[in-house]
Coordinates of C-alpha atoms in Angstrom, one line a residue:
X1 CA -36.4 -39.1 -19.5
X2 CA -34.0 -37.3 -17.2
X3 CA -35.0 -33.8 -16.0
X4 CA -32.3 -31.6 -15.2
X5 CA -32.7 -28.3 -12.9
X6 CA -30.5 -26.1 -11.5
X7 CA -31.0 -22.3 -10.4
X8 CA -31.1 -18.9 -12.0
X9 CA -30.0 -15.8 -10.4
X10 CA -32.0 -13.1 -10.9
X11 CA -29.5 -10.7 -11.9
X12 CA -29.6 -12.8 -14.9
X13 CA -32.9 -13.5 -15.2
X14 CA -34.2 -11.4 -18.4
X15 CA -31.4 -13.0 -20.4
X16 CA -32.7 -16.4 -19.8
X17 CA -36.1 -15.3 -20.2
X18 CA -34.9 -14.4 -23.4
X19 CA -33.0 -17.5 -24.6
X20 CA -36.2 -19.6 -24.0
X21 CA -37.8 -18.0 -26.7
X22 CA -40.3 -15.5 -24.4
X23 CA -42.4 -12.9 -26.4
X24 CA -39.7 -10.4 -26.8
X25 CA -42.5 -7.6 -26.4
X26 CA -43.6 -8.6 -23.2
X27 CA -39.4 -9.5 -22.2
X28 CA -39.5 -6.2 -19.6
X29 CA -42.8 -7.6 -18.1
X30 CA -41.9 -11.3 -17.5
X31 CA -38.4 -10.0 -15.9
X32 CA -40.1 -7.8 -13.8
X33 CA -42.2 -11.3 -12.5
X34 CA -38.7 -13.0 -11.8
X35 CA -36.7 -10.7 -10.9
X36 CA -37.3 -10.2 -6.6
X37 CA -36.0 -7.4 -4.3
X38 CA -35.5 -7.5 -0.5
X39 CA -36.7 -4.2 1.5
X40 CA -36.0 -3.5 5.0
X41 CA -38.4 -1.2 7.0
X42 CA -37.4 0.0 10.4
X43 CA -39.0 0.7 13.6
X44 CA -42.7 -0.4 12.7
X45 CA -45.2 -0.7 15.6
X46 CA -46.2 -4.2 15.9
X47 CA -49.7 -2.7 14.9
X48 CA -48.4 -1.2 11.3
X49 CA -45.6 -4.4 11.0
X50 CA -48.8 -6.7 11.2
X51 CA -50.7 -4.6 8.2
X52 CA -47.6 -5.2 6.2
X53 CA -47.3 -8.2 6.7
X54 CA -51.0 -9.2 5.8
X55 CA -51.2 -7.1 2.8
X56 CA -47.7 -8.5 2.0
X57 CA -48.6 -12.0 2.2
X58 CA -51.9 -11.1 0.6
X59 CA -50.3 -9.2 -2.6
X60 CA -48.1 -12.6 -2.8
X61 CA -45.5 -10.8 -1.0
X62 CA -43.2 -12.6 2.1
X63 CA -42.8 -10.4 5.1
X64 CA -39.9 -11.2 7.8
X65 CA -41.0 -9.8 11.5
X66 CA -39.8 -10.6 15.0
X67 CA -41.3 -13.1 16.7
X68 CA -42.4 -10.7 19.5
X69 CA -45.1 -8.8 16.8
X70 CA -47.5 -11.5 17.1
X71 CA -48.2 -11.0 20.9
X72 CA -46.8 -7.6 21.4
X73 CA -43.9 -8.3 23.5
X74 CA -41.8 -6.0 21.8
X75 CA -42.5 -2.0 21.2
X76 CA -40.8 -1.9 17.6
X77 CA -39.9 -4.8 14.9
X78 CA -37.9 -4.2 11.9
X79 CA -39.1 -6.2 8.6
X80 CA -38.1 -7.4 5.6
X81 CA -40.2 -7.6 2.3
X82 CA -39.2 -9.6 0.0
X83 CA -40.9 -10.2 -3.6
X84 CA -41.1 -9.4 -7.3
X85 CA -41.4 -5.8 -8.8
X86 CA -44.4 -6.7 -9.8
X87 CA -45.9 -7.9 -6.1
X88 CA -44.5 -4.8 -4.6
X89 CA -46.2 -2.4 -6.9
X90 CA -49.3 -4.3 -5.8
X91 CA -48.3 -4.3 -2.0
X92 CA -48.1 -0.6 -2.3
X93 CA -51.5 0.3 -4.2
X94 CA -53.0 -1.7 -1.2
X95 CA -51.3 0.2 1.3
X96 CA -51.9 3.6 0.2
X97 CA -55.8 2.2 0.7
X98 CA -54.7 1.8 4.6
X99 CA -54.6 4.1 8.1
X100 CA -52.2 4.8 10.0
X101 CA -48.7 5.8 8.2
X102 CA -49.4 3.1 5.8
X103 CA -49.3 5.8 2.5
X104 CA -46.0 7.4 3.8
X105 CA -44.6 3.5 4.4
X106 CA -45.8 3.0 0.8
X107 CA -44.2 6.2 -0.9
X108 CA -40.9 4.8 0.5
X109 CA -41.2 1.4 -1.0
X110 CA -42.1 3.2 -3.9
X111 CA -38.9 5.2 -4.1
X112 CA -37.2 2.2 -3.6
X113 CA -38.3 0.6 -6.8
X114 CA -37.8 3.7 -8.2
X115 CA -34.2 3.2 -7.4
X116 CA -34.3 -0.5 -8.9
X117 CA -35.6 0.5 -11.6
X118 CA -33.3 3.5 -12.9
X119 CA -30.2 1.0 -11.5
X120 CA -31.6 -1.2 -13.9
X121 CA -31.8 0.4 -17.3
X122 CA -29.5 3.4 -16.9
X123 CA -26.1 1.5 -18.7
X124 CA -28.9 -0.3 -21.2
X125 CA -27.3 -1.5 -24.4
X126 CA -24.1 0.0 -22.9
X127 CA -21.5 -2.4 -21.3
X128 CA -21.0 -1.2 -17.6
X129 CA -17.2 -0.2 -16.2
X130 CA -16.6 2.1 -13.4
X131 CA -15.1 5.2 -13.8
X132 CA -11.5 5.0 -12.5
X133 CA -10.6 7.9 -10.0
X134 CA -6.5 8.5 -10.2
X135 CA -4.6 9.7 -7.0
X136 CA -2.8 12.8 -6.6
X137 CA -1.7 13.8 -3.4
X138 CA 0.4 16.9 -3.6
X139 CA 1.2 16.3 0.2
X140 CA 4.2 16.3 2.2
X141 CA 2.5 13.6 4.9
X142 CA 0.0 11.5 2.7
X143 CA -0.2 7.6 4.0
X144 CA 1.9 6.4 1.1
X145 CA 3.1 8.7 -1.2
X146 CA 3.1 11.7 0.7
X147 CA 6.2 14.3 -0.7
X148 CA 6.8 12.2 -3.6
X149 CA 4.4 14.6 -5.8
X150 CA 4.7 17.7 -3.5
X151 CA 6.8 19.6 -6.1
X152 CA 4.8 20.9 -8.9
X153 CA 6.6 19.1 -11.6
X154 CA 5.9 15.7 -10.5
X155 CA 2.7 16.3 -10.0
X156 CA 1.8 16.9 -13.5
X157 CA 3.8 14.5 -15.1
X158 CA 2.0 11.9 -12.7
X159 CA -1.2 13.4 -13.4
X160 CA -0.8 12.6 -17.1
X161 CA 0.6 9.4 -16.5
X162 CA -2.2 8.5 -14.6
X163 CA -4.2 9.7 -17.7
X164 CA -2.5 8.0 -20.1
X165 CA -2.9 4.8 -18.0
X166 CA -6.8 4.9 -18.3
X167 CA -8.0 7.2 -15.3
X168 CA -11.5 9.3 -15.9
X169 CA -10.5 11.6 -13.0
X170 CA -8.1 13.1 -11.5
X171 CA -8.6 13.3 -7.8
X172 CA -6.5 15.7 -6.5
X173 CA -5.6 16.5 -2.8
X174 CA -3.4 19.0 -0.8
X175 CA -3.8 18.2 2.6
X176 CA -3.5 14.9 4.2
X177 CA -6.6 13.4 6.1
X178 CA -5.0 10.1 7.4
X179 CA -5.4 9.4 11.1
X180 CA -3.5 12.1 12.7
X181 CA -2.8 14.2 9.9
X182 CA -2.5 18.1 10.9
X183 CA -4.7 20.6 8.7
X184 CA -3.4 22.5 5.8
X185 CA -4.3 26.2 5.9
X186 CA -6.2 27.8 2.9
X187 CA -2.8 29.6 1.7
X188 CA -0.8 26.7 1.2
X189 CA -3.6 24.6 -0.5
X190 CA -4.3 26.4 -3.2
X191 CA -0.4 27.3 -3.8
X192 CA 0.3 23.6 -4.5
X193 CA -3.0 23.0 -6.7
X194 CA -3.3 25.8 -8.6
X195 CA -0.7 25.4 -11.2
X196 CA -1.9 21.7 -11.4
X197 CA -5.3 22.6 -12.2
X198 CA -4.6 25.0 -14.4
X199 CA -1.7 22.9 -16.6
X200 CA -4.8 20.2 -17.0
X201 CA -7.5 22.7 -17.9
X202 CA -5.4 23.8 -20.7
X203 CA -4.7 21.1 -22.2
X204 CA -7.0 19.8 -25.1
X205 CA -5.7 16.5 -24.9
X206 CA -7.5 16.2 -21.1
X207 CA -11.0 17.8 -22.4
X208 CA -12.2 14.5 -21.4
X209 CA -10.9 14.2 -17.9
X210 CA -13.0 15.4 -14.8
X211 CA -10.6 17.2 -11.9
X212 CA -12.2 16.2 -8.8
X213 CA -10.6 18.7 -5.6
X214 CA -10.2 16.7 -2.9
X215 CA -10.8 19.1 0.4
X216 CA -12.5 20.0 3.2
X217 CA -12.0 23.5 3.1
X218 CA -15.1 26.1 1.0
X219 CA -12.6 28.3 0.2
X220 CA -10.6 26.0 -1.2
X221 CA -13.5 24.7 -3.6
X222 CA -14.5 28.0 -4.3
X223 CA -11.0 29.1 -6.0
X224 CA -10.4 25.6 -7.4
X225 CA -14.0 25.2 -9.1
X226 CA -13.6 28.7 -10.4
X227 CA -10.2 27.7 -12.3
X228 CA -12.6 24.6 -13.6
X229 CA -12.4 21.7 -11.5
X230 CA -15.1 19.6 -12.2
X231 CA -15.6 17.8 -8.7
X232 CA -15.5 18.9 -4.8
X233 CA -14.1 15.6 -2.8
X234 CA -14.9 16.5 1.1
X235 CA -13.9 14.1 3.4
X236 CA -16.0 15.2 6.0
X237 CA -19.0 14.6 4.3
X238 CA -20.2 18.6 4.1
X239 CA -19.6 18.5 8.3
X240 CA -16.0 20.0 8.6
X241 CA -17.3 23.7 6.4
X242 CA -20.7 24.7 7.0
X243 CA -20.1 27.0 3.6
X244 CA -19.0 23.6 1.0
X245 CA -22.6 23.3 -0.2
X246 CA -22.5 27.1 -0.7
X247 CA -19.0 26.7 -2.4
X248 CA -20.4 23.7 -4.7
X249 CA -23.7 25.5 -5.6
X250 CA -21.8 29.0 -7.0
X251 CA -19.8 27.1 -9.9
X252 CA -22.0 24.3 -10.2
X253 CA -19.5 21.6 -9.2
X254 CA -20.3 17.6 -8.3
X255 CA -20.1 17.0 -4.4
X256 CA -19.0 13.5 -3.2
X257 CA -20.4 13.2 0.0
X258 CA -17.9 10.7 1.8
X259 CA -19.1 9.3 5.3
X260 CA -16.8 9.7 8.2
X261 CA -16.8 11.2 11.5
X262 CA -15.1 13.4 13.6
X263 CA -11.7 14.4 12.3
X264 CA -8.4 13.3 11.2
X265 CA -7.1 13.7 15.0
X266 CA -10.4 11.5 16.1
X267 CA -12.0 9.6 14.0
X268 CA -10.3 6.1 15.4
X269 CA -12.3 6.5 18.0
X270 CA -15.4 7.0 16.8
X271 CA -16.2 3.9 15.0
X272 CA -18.8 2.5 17.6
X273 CA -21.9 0.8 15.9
X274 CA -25.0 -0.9 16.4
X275 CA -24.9 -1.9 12.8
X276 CA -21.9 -0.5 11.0
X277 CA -23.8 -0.8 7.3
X278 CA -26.9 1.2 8.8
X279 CA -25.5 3.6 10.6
X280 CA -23.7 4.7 8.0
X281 CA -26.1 4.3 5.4
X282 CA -28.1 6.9 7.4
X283 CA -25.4 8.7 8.5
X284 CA -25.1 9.6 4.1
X285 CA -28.4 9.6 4.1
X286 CA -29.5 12.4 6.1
X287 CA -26.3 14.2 4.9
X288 CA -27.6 13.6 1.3
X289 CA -30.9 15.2 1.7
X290 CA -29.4 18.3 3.8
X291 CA -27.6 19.1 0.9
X292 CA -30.7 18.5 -1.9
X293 CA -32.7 20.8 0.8
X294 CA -30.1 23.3 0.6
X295 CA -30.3 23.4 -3.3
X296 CA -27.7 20.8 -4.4
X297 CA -28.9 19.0 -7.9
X298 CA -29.5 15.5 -7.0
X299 CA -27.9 14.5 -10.4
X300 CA -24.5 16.5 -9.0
X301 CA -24.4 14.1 -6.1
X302 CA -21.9 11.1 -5.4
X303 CA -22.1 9.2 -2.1
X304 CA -18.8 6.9 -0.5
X305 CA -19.0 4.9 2.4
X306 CA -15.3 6.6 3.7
X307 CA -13.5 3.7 3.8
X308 CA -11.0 3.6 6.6
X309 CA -12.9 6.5 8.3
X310 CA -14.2 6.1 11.7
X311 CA -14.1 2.4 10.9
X312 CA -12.1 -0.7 12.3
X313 CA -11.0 -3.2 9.7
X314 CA -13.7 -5.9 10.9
X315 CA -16.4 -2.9 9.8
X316 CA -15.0 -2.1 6.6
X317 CA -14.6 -5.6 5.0
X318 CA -18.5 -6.0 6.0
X319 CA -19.4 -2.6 4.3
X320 CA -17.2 -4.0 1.3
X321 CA -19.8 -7.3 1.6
X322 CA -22.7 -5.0 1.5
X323 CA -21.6 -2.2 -0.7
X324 CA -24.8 -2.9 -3.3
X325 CA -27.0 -2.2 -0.6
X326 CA -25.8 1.5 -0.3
X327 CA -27.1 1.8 -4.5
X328 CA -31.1 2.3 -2.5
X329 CA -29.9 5.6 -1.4
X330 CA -30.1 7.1 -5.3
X331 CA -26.8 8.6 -5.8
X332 CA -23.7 7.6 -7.9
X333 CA -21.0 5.4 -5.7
X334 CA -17.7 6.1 -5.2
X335 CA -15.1 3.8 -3.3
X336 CA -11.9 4.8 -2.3
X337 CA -9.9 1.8 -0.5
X338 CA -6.7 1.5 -2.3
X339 CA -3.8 0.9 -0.1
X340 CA -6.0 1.2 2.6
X341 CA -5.2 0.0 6.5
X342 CA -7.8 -2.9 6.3
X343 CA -6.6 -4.2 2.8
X344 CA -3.0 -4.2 4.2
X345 CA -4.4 -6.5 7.1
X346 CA -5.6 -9.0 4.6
X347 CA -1.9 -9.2 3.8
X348 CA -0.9 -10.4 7.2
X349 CA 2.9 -10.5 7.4
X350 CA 3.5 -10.2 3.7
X351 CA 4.2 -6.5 4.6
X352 CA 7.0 -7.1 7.1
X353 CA 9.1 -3.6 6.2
X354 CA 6.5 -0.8 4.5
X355 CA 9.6 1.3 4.1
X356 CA 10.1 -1.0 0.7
X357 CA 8.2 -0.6 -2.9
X358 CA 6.9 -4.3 -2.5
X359 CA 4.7 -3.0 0.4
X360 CA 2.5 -0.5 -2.1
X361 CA 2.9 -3.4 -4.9
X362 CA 1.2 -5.6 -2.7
X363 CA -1.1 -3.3 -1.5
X364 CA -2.4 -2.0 -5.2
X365 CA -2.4 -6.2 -6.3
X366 CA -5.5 -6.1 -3.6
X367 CA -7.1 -3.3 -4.8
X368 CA -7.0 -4.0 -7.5
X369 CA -8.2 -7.6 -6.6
X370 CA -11.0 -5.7 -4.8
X371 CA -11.8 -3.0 -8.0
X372 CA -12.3 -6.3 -9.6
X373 CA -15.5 -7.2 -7.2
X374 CA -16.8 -3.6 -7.3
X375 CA -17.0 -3.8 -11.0
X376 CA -18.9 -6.8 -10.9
X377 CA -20.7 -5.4 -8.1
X378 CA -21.5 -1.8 -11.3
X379 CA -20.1 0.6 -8.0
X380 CA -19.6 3.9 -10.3
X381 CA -16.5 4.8 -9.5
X382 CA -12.9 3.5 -8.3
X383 CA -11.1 5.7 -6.3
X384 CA -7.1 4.6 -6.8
X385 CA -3.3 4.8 -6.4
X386 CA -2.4 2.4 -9.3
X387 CA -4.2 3.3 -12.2
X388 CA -2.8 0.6 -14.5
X389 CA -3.7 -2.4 -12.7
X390 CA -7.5 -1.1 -11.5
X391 CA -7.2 -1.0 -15.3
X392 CA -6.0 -4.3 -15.7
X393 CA -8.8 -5.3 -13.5
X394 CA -11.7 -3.8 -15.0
X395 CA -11.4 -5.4 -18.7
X396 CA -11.4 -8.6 -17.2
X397 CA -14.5 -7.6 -15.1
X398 CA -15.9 -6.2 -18.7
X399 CA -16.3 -10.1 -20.0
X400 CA -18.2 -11.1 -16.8
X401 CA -20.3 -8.3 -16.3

C-alpha cells in the first residue's frame, strides 16, 4: 500500500479536522491543538529569555533566542515562541508561578491569544469581505484627482456613484496631505464638505453608508461629526491636533489612527528604520493606548499602517508582506494604498505620461490586484479610488476565503 502525505496549513486546520470525522463537540479543542502561533518578545535579559525558554520547551513550547543568551555575551535578546493555543496557555500558567517580570511577560502573551482568539470567531458562520472605503477628495491639489470633485456638484454625484458601485464608506477629504501639500484652513474645509455631508445624511437611500471625515484638523471633526459623520480619518495619527481625541469623544465618532510622521512638507524624510514593521507597529501602538487612556472606546478604534507616509517604496511593499502581523495590536485594519507612489513603481515604465487616463487605470488594476491579497489576508477595510474594481476583486476573494 502506498501512503500519501502532504501538508496542512493551519489556517485550515479545523476544516480538516472536521472532514476526518473528529468528534464534532470536541472540533474547537482539537483545532486549538493544531492550530500554532508565533510570538515575538522584545528586549529580554538573557536571565528572563532563559526562563522562557525552559518553561517554553518544558510546556512543549519552541523558543528562538540569540545565540549570545547562553553565555551572556549579549545585554538583551529578542525571542520568538512558537506553539499551539493550547501549549501557550500552559506556558503562561507556569510563568505567572515565576520571579522576576515573568507574570507581566505572561499577561502579554495572554493578550495576545486574546487577540487570536476574537480574530478567530468574530466573522463565525459569516463569510468575511472587507469593508470598501470610497474616495472623495473635494481638493483642488489631491495626487490624482485633485479639482476634478472640488465643485459641490460632482462631488455628490461621485459620492453616490461610488455607492451604487458597492462602497461601505465614504471617505471624504478637503485638504490634500500628499508630499508637499499646503494646509487647508478651518474656513475653507468645512465650506467644501458641508453640503456633502449633509446631501448624504439626508438621504434614506444611504442610511446604510458610514461618512468617514478625512482631516487633521479638531475643529473640523467637531462640526462634521455634529452634522453626522460617522468616522474621523486623521492622517497624523492624533499628533498634528492635540484636541482630535477631544473632538471624537464629544459626538462619539470612530477614529482611525493612521501611522505617519512628521507632516506633509516632511515626512519623506523621515522614513529611517531599524525595522520598518516594528517601528511602526509601536509607533500605533503607543498612539493607540494614548487615546484608550484618554477615554476613546477601544471598540471605536481603527488602526492603518499610512501607506506612503514617512515610508520609501522598499518599506511599504514589506509592511504590505507583513500586514497580518499588525491584527496583534486589537483594533480593526484599514489600508489605504490605491494609486499609491509604490504601487505605481511596480508598474515600471508602463506609466510613461501620468497626464493620461491609462495611468490611474493602471494604477487601480494593482489595487485592485492588491485589495485582492488583503481580502485573503480578512484586513477590515479597503481604502480606494476605484470602487468597482476593489469590487470586482473582493467576490472573487469571497470563493477563496
Amino acid at each position: 500500500m502506498q501512503f500519501k502525505v502532504r501538508r496542512i496549513f493551519t489556517d485550515n486546520i479545523k476544516n480538516e479536522i472536521e472532514k476526518i470525522g473528529f468528534s464534532p463537540s470536541y472540533l474547537d479543542f482539537g483545532a486549538d491543538k493544531h492550530e500554532f502561533l508565533n510570538i515575538k518578545i522584545y528586549n529580554l535579559k538573557p536571565e528572563a529569555a532563559t526562563i522562557i525558554k525552559q518553561t517554553a520547551l518544558s510546556s512543549n513550547c519552541d523558543a528562538a533566542v540569540h545565540r549570545g543568551v547562553l553565555d551572556h555575551s549579549i545585554k538583551c535578546s529578542n525571542l520568538i515562541l512558537s506553539g499551539t493555543k493550547a501549549q501557550l496557555e500552559t506556558l503562561c500558567e507556569k510563568l505567572k508561578r515565576q520571579q522576576f517580570s515573568m507574570p507581566k511577560i505572561a499577561d502579554e502573551i495572554s493578550k495576545q491569544l486574546e487577540i487570536f482568539e476574537a480574530d478567530r470567531y468574530s466573522a463565525k458562520g459569516a463569510v468575511f469581505c472587507p469593508k470598501i472605503m470610497g474616495i472623495l477628495n473635494i481638493t483642488e491639489d489631491s495626487f490624482s484627482d485633485g479639482g476634478k470633485f472640488l465643485y459641490t456638484k460632482n462631488a455628490i454625484e461621485h459620492a453616490y456613484k461610488m455607492i451604487e458601485d458597492g462602497a461601505d464608506i465614504i471617505d471624504i477629504g478637503a485638504e490634500s496631505t500628499r508630499p508637499g501639500a499646503e494646509a487647508v484652513p478651518f474656513d475653507i474645509e468645512t465650506e467644501r464638505l458641508t453640503p456633502v455631508i449633509k446631501e448624504l445624511k439626508q438621504n434614506s437611500g444611504c442610511k446604510n453608508i458610514k461618512i468617514s471625515i478625512d482631516t487633521r484638523n479638531s475643529d473640523t471633526a467637531r462640526v462634521m461629526t455634529e452634522l453626522g459623520a460617522d468616522i474621523i480619518n486623521d492622517v497624523s495619527g492624533l499628533t498634528y491636533d492635540k484636541n482630535m481625541i477631544a473632538a471624537a469623544k464629544e459626538n462619539g465618532a470612530n477614529i482611525v489612527i493612521m501611522h505617519s510622521r512628521g507632516t506633509p512638507d516632511n515626512m519623506d524624510t523621515l522614513c529611517n528604520y531599524e525595522d520598518v514593521t516594528d517601528g511602526v507597529y509601536f509607533e500605533l501602538q503607543t498612539r493607540a493606548q494614548n487615546a484608550l487612556d484618554c477615554g476613546i472606546q477601544h471598540d471605536k478604534i481603527i488602526i492603518d499602517p499610512g501607506f506612503g507616509f514617512a515610508k520609501n517604496n522598499e518599506q511599504n511593499f514589506e509592511i504590505v508582506k507583513k500586514i497580518e502581523e499588525f491584527k496583534s495590536l486589537g483594533f480593526p485594519i484599514l489600508a489605504g494604498l490605491s494609486r499609491k507612489r509604490f504601487v505605481k513603481s511596480a508598474a515600471a515604465g508602463a506609466l510613461k505620461d501620468e497626464a493620461k487616463s491609462p495611468c490611474n487605470e493602471l494604477l487601480d488594476d494593482l489595487t485592485a490586484q492588491l485589495s485582492f491579497y488583503f481580502a485573503l489576508k480578512k484586513i477590515d477595510i479597503l481604502r480606494v479610488h476605484n470602487v468597482t474594481k476593489t469590487k470586482q476583486a473582493l467576490n472573487l476573494a469571497a470563493h477563496l476565503i
